[in-house]
Coordinates of C-alpha atoms and ligand atoms in Angstrom, one line a residue:
M11 CA 6.4 11.8 27.8
D12 CA 10.1 10.1 28.3
F13 CA 10.7 7.5 24.9
Q14 CA 11.7 5.0 28.0
T15 CA 8.2 5.8 30.0
I16 CA 6.2 6.1 26.6
R17 CA 7.9 2.6 25.4
Q18 CA 7.2 0.6 29.3
R19 CA 3.5 1.8 28.3
A20 CA 3.2 0.2 25.4
E21 CA 5.1 -2.9 26.2
H22 CA 3.0 -3.5 29.4
A23 CA -0.7 -2.6 27.1
L24 CA -0.5 -3.5 23.9
M25 CA 0.0 -7.4 22.3
P26 CA 3.7 -6.9 21.0
T27 CA 2.3 -7.9 17.7
Y28 CA 4.7 -5.1 16.0
G29 CA 9.0 -5.4 15.9
R30 CA 9.3 -1.4 16.9
F31 CA 12.5 0.7 16.2
P32 CA 13.3 2.3 18.9
V33 CA 11.8 5.7 18.6
A34 CA 8.5 7.7 19.6
L35 CA 7.5 10.7 17.1
E36 CA 5.1 12.9 18.6
K37 CA 4.2 15.5 15.5
G38 CA 5.9 16.4 11.4
S39 CA 4.8 18.6 9.3
G40 CA 5.5 18.0 6.0
A41 CA 8.3 14.5 5.1
T42 CA 10.1 15.8 8.5
A43 CA 8.8 14.4 12.0
T44 CA 10.1 15.1 15.5
D45 CA 10.9 12.6 18.2
S46 CA 9.8 12.9 22.3
E47 CA 13.4 13.9 22.4
G48 CA 12.8 16.9 20.2
R49 CA 15.3 15.2 17.4
I50 CA 14.8 16.0 13.8
L51 CA 13.9 12.6 11.3
I52 CA 13.4 13.1 7.6
D53 CA 10.7 10.5 6.5
F54 CA 11.1 7.7 3.9
G55 CA 8.1 6.1 4.8
S56 CA 4.7 7.9 5.7
G57 CA 3.5 5.6 7.4
I58 CA 3.4 1.9 5.4
G59 CA 3.0 4.7 2.4
V60 CA 0.5 6.0 4.1
N61 CA 1.1 9.4 4.7
S62 CA 0.4 10.8 1.1
L63 CA 0.3 14.5 1.1
G64 CA 3.4 14.3 4.0
F65 CA 2.4 15.2 8.3
C66 CA -0.6 17.2 8.8
D67 CA -0.8 18.6 5.2
A68 CA -2.5 21.7 5.7
E69 CA -5.9 21.6 4.0
W70 CA -6.3 17.9 4.4
A71 CA -5.7 18.8 8.3
D72 CA -8.3 21.9 7.8
A73 CA -10.6 19.8 5.6
V74 CA -11.1 16.7 8.6
A75 CA -11.5 18.8 11.4
R76 CA -13.8 20.9 9.8
Q77 CA -15.7 18.0 8.9
A78 CA -15.2 16.8 12.5
A79 CA -17.0 19.6 13.9
R80 CA -19.8 19.0 11.3
L81 CA -20.9 15.2 11.7
Q82 CA -18.2 12.4 12.7
H83 CA -20.6 9.8 11.4
I84 CA -23.4 8.7 10.3
S85 CA -24.8 5.1 9.4
N86 CA -24.5 3.4 6.0
L87 CA -28.5 3.8 6.5
Y88 CA -28.3 7.4 5.4
Y89 CA -26.8 9.4 2.0
Q90 CA -24.5 12.1 3.6
E91 CA -22.4 14.4 0.9
T92 CA -18.5 13.7 1.5
Q93 CA -19.1 10.5 1.6
S94 CA -21.3 10.6 -2.0
L95 CA -18.7 13.2 -3.5
F96 CA -15.8 11.2 -2.1
A97 CA -16.9 8.0 -3.9
A98 CA -17.9 9.8 -6.8
E99 CA -13.9 11.1 -7.2
L100 CA -12.5 8.4 -6.3
C101 CA -14.6 6.3 -9.8
E102 CA -13.1 9.0 -12.0
A103 CA -9.7 8.9 -10.8
A104 CA -9.5 5.4 -11.2
G105 CA -11.9 5.0 -14.2
M106 CA -13.8 2.2 -12.3
S107 CA -17.9 2.4 -12.6
R108 CA -18.8 2.0 -8.4
A109 CA -17.0 1.6 -5.1
F110 CA -17.3 -0.3 -1.6
L111 CA -15.9 1.9 1.0
C112 CA -14.0 0.1 4.3
N113 CA -11.6 0.2 7.0
S114 CA -8.3 -0.7 5.4
G115 CA -6.6 -2.9 3.0
A116 CA -7.5 -6.0 4.0
E117 CA -10.8 -5.2 4.1
A118 CA -10.8 -3.9 0.6
N119 CA -9.5 -7.3 -0.6
E120 CA -12.0 -9.0 1.3
C121 CA -15.0 -7.4 -0.4
A122 CA -12.7 -8.1 -3.8
I123 CA -12.6 -11.9 -2.6
K124 CA -17.3 -12.1 -1.9
L125 CA -17.6 -10.1 -5.4
A126 CA -15.4 -12.5 -7.1
R127 CA -17.6 -15.8 -5.6
L128 CA -20.5 -14.5 -6.1
Y129 CA -20.4 -13.2 -9.0
A130 CA -19.1 -16.7 -9.7
A131 CA -22.3 -18.3 -7.6
Q132 CA -24.8 -16.0 -10.1
N133 CA -23.2 -16.9 -13.6
G134 CA -23.0 -20.6 -12.4
R135 CA -19.0 -20.6 -12.0
E136 CA -19.9 -21.4 -8.0
G137 CA -16.7 -23.1 -6.2
G138 CA -13.9 -22.0 -8.8
A139 CA -10.7 -20.5 -6.9
I140 CA -9.0 -17.5 -7.1
V141 CA -5.8 -17.1 -8.0
T142 CA -2.9 -15.2 -6.1
L143 CA 0.7 -15.2 -7.4
Q144 CA 3.4 -16.9 -4.9
N145 CA 4.9 -14.2 -2.6
S146 CA 2.3 -11.7 -2.6
F147 CA 0.6 -10.0 -0.1
H148 CA -3.2 -9.1 0.4
G149 CA -3.8 -9.3 4.5
R150 CA -3.8 -9.9 7.9
T151 CA -7.6 -11.2 8.1
L152 CA -8.2 -15.1 7.6
A153 CA -9.4 -14.8 3.8
T154 CA -6.6 -12.2 3.2
L155 CA -4.1 -14.4 5.0
E156 CA -4.6 -17.1 2.8
A157 CA -4.9 -15.6 -0.3
T158 CA -1.6 -14.5 1.0
G159 CA 1.3 -16.5 -1.4
Q160 CA 3.7 -17.1 1.4
D161 CA 2.9 -19.9 3.3
A162 CA 5.4 -18.2 6.3
F163 CA 2.5 -16.3 7.3
H164 CA 0.0 -18.9 7.0
A165 CA 1.6 -21.5 9.5
D166 CA 0.0 -22.4 12.4
F167 CA -3.6 -20.0 11.4
G168 CA -5.9 -22.7 10.3
P169 CA -7.8 -24.5 9.3
F170 CA -8.3 -22.4 5.8
T171 CA -11.1 -22.9 4.1
G172 CA -9.2 -23.6 0.2
G173 CA -10.4 -21.6 -2.1
F174 CA -7.3 -20.2 -3.6
T175 CA -4.5 -21.3 -6.2
Y176 CA -1.2 -20.2 -6.1
V177 CA 1.0 -19.6 -9.2
P178 CA 5.1 -18.5 -9.8
A179 CA 4.6 -14.8 -11.2
E180 CA 6.0 -14.4 -14.4
D181 CA 4.8 -18.1 -15.2
S182 CA 2.6 -17.9 -18.1
E183 CA 1.3 -21.2 -18.0
A184 CA 1.1 -21.3 -14.6
L185 CA -1.8 -18.8 -15.2
A186 CA -3.2 -20.4 -17.8
S187 CA -3.4 -24.2 -16.8
A188 CA -5.3 -22.8 -13.4
L189 CA -7.7 -20.4 -15.1
R190 CA -7.9 -23.5 -17.9
E191 CA -9.4 -25.5 -14.6
G192 CA -12.4 -23.0 -13.9
A193 CA -10.3 -20.4 -11.7
C194 CA -13.0 -17.0 -11.1
A195 CA -10.7 -14.6 -9.9
V196 CA -7.5 -13.8 -10.3
L197 CA -6.6 -11.3 -8.3
L198 CA -2.5 -10.2 -7.9
E199 CA 0.3 -6.8 -7.2
C200 CA 2.0 -4.9 -9.7
V201 CA 4.6 -4.8 -7.6
Q202 CA 4.8 -7.0 -4.8
G203 CA 5.4 -4.9 -2.1
E204 CA 5.8 -7.0 1.2
G205 CA 7.3 -9.3 -0.9
G206 CA 10.0 -7.9 -1.8
V207 CA 9.3 -4.7 -4.4
L208 CA 9.4 -6.8 -7.1
P209 CA 7.6 -5.1 -10.6
L210 CA 5.6 -7.2 -12.7
S211 CA 6.3 -7.5 -16.3
N212 CA 3.9 -5.3 -18.4
D213 CA 3.8 -8.0 -20.8
Y214 CA 2.7 -10.1 -17.3
L215 CA 0.3 -8.1 -16.7
R216 CA -1.4 -7.6 -20.6
L217 CA -1.1 -11.6 -20.7
A218 CA -3.5 -12.0 -17.7
R219 CA -6.2 -9.1 -18.7
R220 CA -6.0 -11.8 -22.1
L221 CA -6.3 -15.0 -20.5
C222 CA -8.9 -13.4 -18.0
D223 CA -10.9 -12.7 -20.2
E224 CA -10.7 -15.5 -22.6
H225 CA -12.0 -17.5 -19.8
G226 CA -14.6 -15.8 -18.3
A227 CA -13.1 -14.5 -15.1
L228 CA -12.1 -11.0 -13.2
L229 CA -8.6 -9.9 -13.1
M230 CA -8.4 -8.0 -9.9
I231 CA -6.1 -5.9 -9.6
D232 CA -4.5 -5.1 -5.3
E233 CA -3.6 -1.6 -5.3
V234 CA -3.2 -0.7 -1.7
Q235 CA 0.7 -0.7 -1.6
T236 CA 0.6 0.9 -5.6
G237 CA -2.4 3.2 -6.0
A238 CA -3.6 6.2 -5.1
G239 CA -0.5 8.2 -7.0
R240 CA 2.7 5.9 -5.4
T241 CA 3.9 4.9 -8.6
G242 CA 3.4 8.1 -10.6
R243 CA 0.1 7.1 -12.2
F244 CA -3.0 7.2 -10.3
L245 CA -2.5 3.2 -10.3
A246 CA 0.3 1.7 -11.2
C247 CA -1.6 -1.1 -13.7
E248 CA -1.7 2.5 -16.0
H249 CA 1.9 1.7 -17.0
A250 CA 0.5 -1.5 -18.3
G251 CA -2.1 0.1 -20.2
I252 CA -4.6 -2.2 -19.2
R253 CA -8.1 -2.2 -17.4
P254 CA -8.7 -4.7 -14.5
D255 CA -12.3 -5.7 -13.6
V256 CA -12.3 -4.9 -9.4
V257 CA -9.3 -3.1 -7.9
T258 CA -8.4 -2.6 -4.7
L259 CA -7.3 0.4 -2.7
A260 CA -6.5 1.9 1.1
K261 CA -3.1 3.0 2.2
G262 CA -2.0 6.1 0.1
L263 CA -5.8 7.4 -0.6
G264 CA -6.7 8.3 2.7
G265 CA -3.8 11.0 3.6
G266 CA -3.2 9.2 6.6
L267 CA -6.6 8.0 8.2
P268 CA -7.9 4.3 7.6
V269 CA -9.9 4.1 4.2
G270 CA -9.9 1.1 2.1
A271 CA -12.2 1.5 -1.3
C272 CA -13.0 -1.9 -3.5
L273 CA -13.7 -0.7 -7.4
C274 CA -15.5 -2.3 -9.7
A275 CA -15.9 -2.0 -13.4
E276 CA -19.4 -2.1 -14.8
P277 CA -20.5 -4.8 -15.6
L278 CA -20.2 -5.7 -12.2
A279 CA -21.5 -2.9 -10.5
A280 CA -25.1 -4.3 -8.7
V281 CA -24.0 -7.4 -7.7
L282 CA -22.7 -7.0 -4.0
S283 CA -26.3 -5.6 -3.4
A284 CA -28.2 -4.6 -0.5
G285 CA -27.5 -7.0 2.3
K286 CA -24.9 -9.0 1.1
H287 CA -21.3 -6.7 2.5
G288 CA -21.5 -3.7 4.7
S289 CA -19.4 -1.8 7.7
T290 CA -20.5 0.5 10.5
F291 CA -17.2 2.4 9.8
G292 CA -16.7 2.0 5.8
G293 CA -17.2 5.6 4.4
N294 CA -17.2 7.7 7.3
P295 CA -17.5 11.1 6.7
V296 CA -14.3 12.7 7.8
V297 CA -12.2 9.6 6.6
C298 CA -14.1 10.9 3.8
A299 CA -13.3 14.7 4.1
G300 CA -9.7 13.7 3.9
G301 CA -9.5 11.4 1.1
R302 CA -11.2 14.0 -0.5
V303 CA -8.1 16.6 -0.2
V304 CA -5.9 13.6 -1.1
L305 CA -7.5 13.0 -4.5
S306 CA -7.9 16.6 -5.9
R307 CA -4.0 16.9 -5.1
L308 CA -3.2 13.5 -7.0
M309 CA -5.1 14.8 -9.9
S310 CA -4.3 17.9 -10.0
P311 CA -2.5 18.9 -13.1
G312 CA 1.0 18.4 -13.4
F313 CA 1.2 16.1 -9.2
L314 CA 1.5 12.8 -11.2
D315 CA 4.2 13.7 -13.0
T316 CA 6.2 15.0 -10.1
V317 CA 5.9 11.6 -7.9
T318 CA 8.0 10.7 -11.2
R319 CA 10.8 13.0 -11.3
K320 CA 11.1 12.1 -7.8
G321 CA 11.1 8.3 -7.8
E322 CA 14.0 9.7 -11.2
L323 CA 15.9 11.8 -8.7
L324 CA 15.9 9.3 -5.6
R325 CA 17.3 5.9 -8.0
T326 CA 19.7 8.0 -9.9
R327 CA 21.2 8.8 -6.4
L328 CA 21.0 5.7 -5.5
K329 CA 22.9 3.9 -8.0
A330 CA 25.4 6.2 -7.3
M331 CA 25.7 5.1 -3.8
K332 CA 28.1 2.7 -2.7
G333 CA 26.4 -0.2 -0.5
V334 CA 23.8 0.2 -3.0
R335 CA 23.3 -3.6 -5.3
S336 CA 20.5 -2.9 -6.9
V337 CA 17.4 0.0 -7.0
R338 CA 14.0 -1.6 -7.8
G339 CA 10.2 -0.6 -8.5
L340 CA 8.1 2.4 -9.7
G341 CA 7.8 6.0 -9.2
M342 CA 8.7 6.4 -5.4
M343 CA 7.9 2.8 -4.5
L344 CA 11.6 1.6 -4.1
G345 CA 14.0 -1.4 -3.1
I346 CA 17.4 -1.2 -2.3
E347 CA 19.3 -4.5 -2.2
L348 CA 23.0 -3.6 -0.1
T349 CA 25.3 -5.5 -0.4
N350 CA 25.5 -5.2 3.7
G351 CA 22.5 -7.8 3.1
D352 CA 21.3 -6.2 6.4
A353 CA 18.4 -3.9 5.7
R354 CA 17.0 -3.9 9.1
R355 CA 20.4 -3.1 10.9
T356 CA 20.7 -0.4 8.1
A357 CA 17.4 0.9 8.4
E358 CA 18.5 1.4 12.7
R359 CA 21.4 3.2 11.2
C360 CA 19.3 5.4 9.2
L361 CA 16.8 6.1 12.4
E362 CA 20.0 6.8 14.5
N363 CA 21.3 9.4 12.2
G364 CA 17.6 11.3 11.6
L365 CA 16.5 8.7 8.4
L366 CA 13.4 7.5 8.4
V367 CA 13.1 3.9 6.2
L368 CA 11.3 1.0 5.0
T369 CA 12.3 -2.8 4.7
A370 CA 10.7 -5.3 2.7
K371 CA 12.8 -9.3 2.7
T372 CA 16.7 -8.2 2.5
L373 CA 15.7 -5.1 1.1
L374 CA 15.5 -1.6 2.1
R375 CA 12.0 0.1 0.9
L376 CA 11.4 3.5 0.8
L377 CA 8.1 4.9 0.2
P378 CA 7.9 8.9 0.6
P379 CA 5.4 11.3 1.0
L380 CA 4.4 11.7 -2.2
T381 CA 4.8 15.7 -1.9
I382 CA 8.3 15.7 -0.4
T383 CA 10.9 18.6 -0.7
D384 CA 14.0 18.1 -3.4
E385 CA 15.4 19.7 -0.3
E386 CA 13.9 17.1 2.3
L387 CA 14.8 14.1 -0.7
N388 CA 18.4 15.3 -0.5
R389 CA 18.8 15.9 3.0
G390 CA 17.2 12.0 3.2
L391 CA 19.5 10.6 0.4
D392 CA 22.9 12.8 2.2
I393 CA 21.8 10.3 5.4
L394 CA 21.8 7.0 4.3
E395 CA 24.4 7.8 2.0
M396 CA 26.8 8.3 4.8
V397 CA 25.4 4.8 6.7
L398 CA 26.1 2.9 3.6
A399 CA 29.9 4.4 3.4
E400 CA 30.0 3.4 7.0
T401 CA 28.2 0.0 7.3
T402 CA 30.0 -1.2 3.1
A403 CA 32.9 -0.5 4.9
D404 CA 33.4 -1.9 8.8
T405 CA 30.4 -4.7 7.2
M406 CA 28.2 -3.7 10.3
K407 CA 30.8 -4.3 13.5
G408 CA 28.6 -2.7 17.1
Ligands
PLP523 C1 -0.5 -3.1 2.8 C2 -0.8 -4.0 2.3 C3 -2.5 -4.9 2.9 C4 -3.4 -5.1 4.1 O1 -3.6 -3.9 4.2 P1 -3.7 -3.4 5.6 O2 -4.3 -2.0 5.9 O3 -2.9 -3.6 6.4 O4 -5.1 -4.5 6.4 C5 -3.1 -5.7 1.9 N1 -2.3 -5.9 0.1 C6 -1.2 -4.8 -0.1 C7 -0.4 -5.2 -1.5 C8 -0.6 -3.6 0.7 O5 0.6 -3.2 1.0

C-alpha cells in the first residue's frame, strides 16, 4: 500500500490521538528502517525508547516466534516457565526482590501507587499522599495522569481523586515539608523524559532516599524510560548509588513487545497478596521470551559500557554542531537544546532527509537502539548536522 492510502485508512479508522509524522514504516533491521516508499531511514528513537535491541534482532525474533508456536498465553492462575525465569532474571538485574508483571509503563506505575497506598494502610498511615515532581510524566491512565505533575495534562479530565502532592525538582525543603506532612511515598524519574530530558542531580536523589528513610516513606523510582540499560546502567538510579523501595520499568524492557514491571524490595514482597492486584495479559509468555533475550543481552559482560561509550560519541559530535545550544541527559537518553528553538520542524526536516528523531518539549530527543552500530550512529549524525546547518542558516523559511 502506498503512503497516502495508509494515511487515509488510519485517519478514518483511528481516533486522532497522535500528532504523527508523515511516514509509514514497513520493515527494519538494526537501527535502519524502510518506509512504504522504499526509503531508508536511520532510527534515533527506537519507537520511544522501546526497540532496545533495534528492529527485529535475530535472537529476539527467534525466541518470540518459538514461544508463540509453543504456548502463547495462559492465565496467571497457572504457573509458566518462561514467566518465572523472566521475573527471576529481572529481579536479579535490578537488585530487587519481587516483580509484578503488566503491559505498560502506566500500568507499572498504577501498581506502584496501589502498593504504596496498601502498605500505608497496613501501617496505620492511610490517606498519606504520594509526592511527585512538577514537570514529571507518569502515564495516561487517570491515576498516573494525576501523578503527572503537569497541569496541561490534567485539563478537563477531572474530577481527580486526590492523594498526590507536587513539589519542584531539586527543592529539598519542599520535599522535606511534604514528607513531614505525612506523605507515604515519593515517586520520581531520575531523568525527566517527556518533561524535556532533565536529569535530577545525584545529590537530590540521595537526599530523597535519606528523607524517605527518616519519615518511613517509600522511595519509588519511575524507570519506565531511563531503565533497562538506557543510561549505561541497568537502572538510572545506580548512577546516584541509591536503592529504591519500588521501581517501575516498561518501554525498552521487552525489546518491542508490551511489557511493564513493578519491582519491590524485600520488606514489601508480600504486600500485594492474592486478589489485591492482577492483569489478564501481564507476564504473557511470548512477551517474557522477548524480555529474557533483552535481559541476557543487557547483562552480558561489557554491553552496558558500550551504551556509555556510544552516548559519549553522540554528545561529542552533537556539541560540536552548529545550531546546538546544549546537550543534556545520561547515556543514550539525550536532549538537544536548539538555537532555532523549533524541535518539531527540525525533526520533520530530519525525517525528510532519512533520520527518525523524537522531541521533548522544545528539545530534540534521541533514544537510539542500544545496539546501534557506530556506522549507523555516524550516518544519523551526518544527517542531523546537515539539517541543523540548513535550518540554522535560513532560520527555517519554508
Ligand atoms: C512513557 C512513560 C510512561 C508511560 O508508559 P506507557 O507504556 O505509555 O503507559 C510512564 N513513565 C515514564 C517516565 C515514561 O517515560
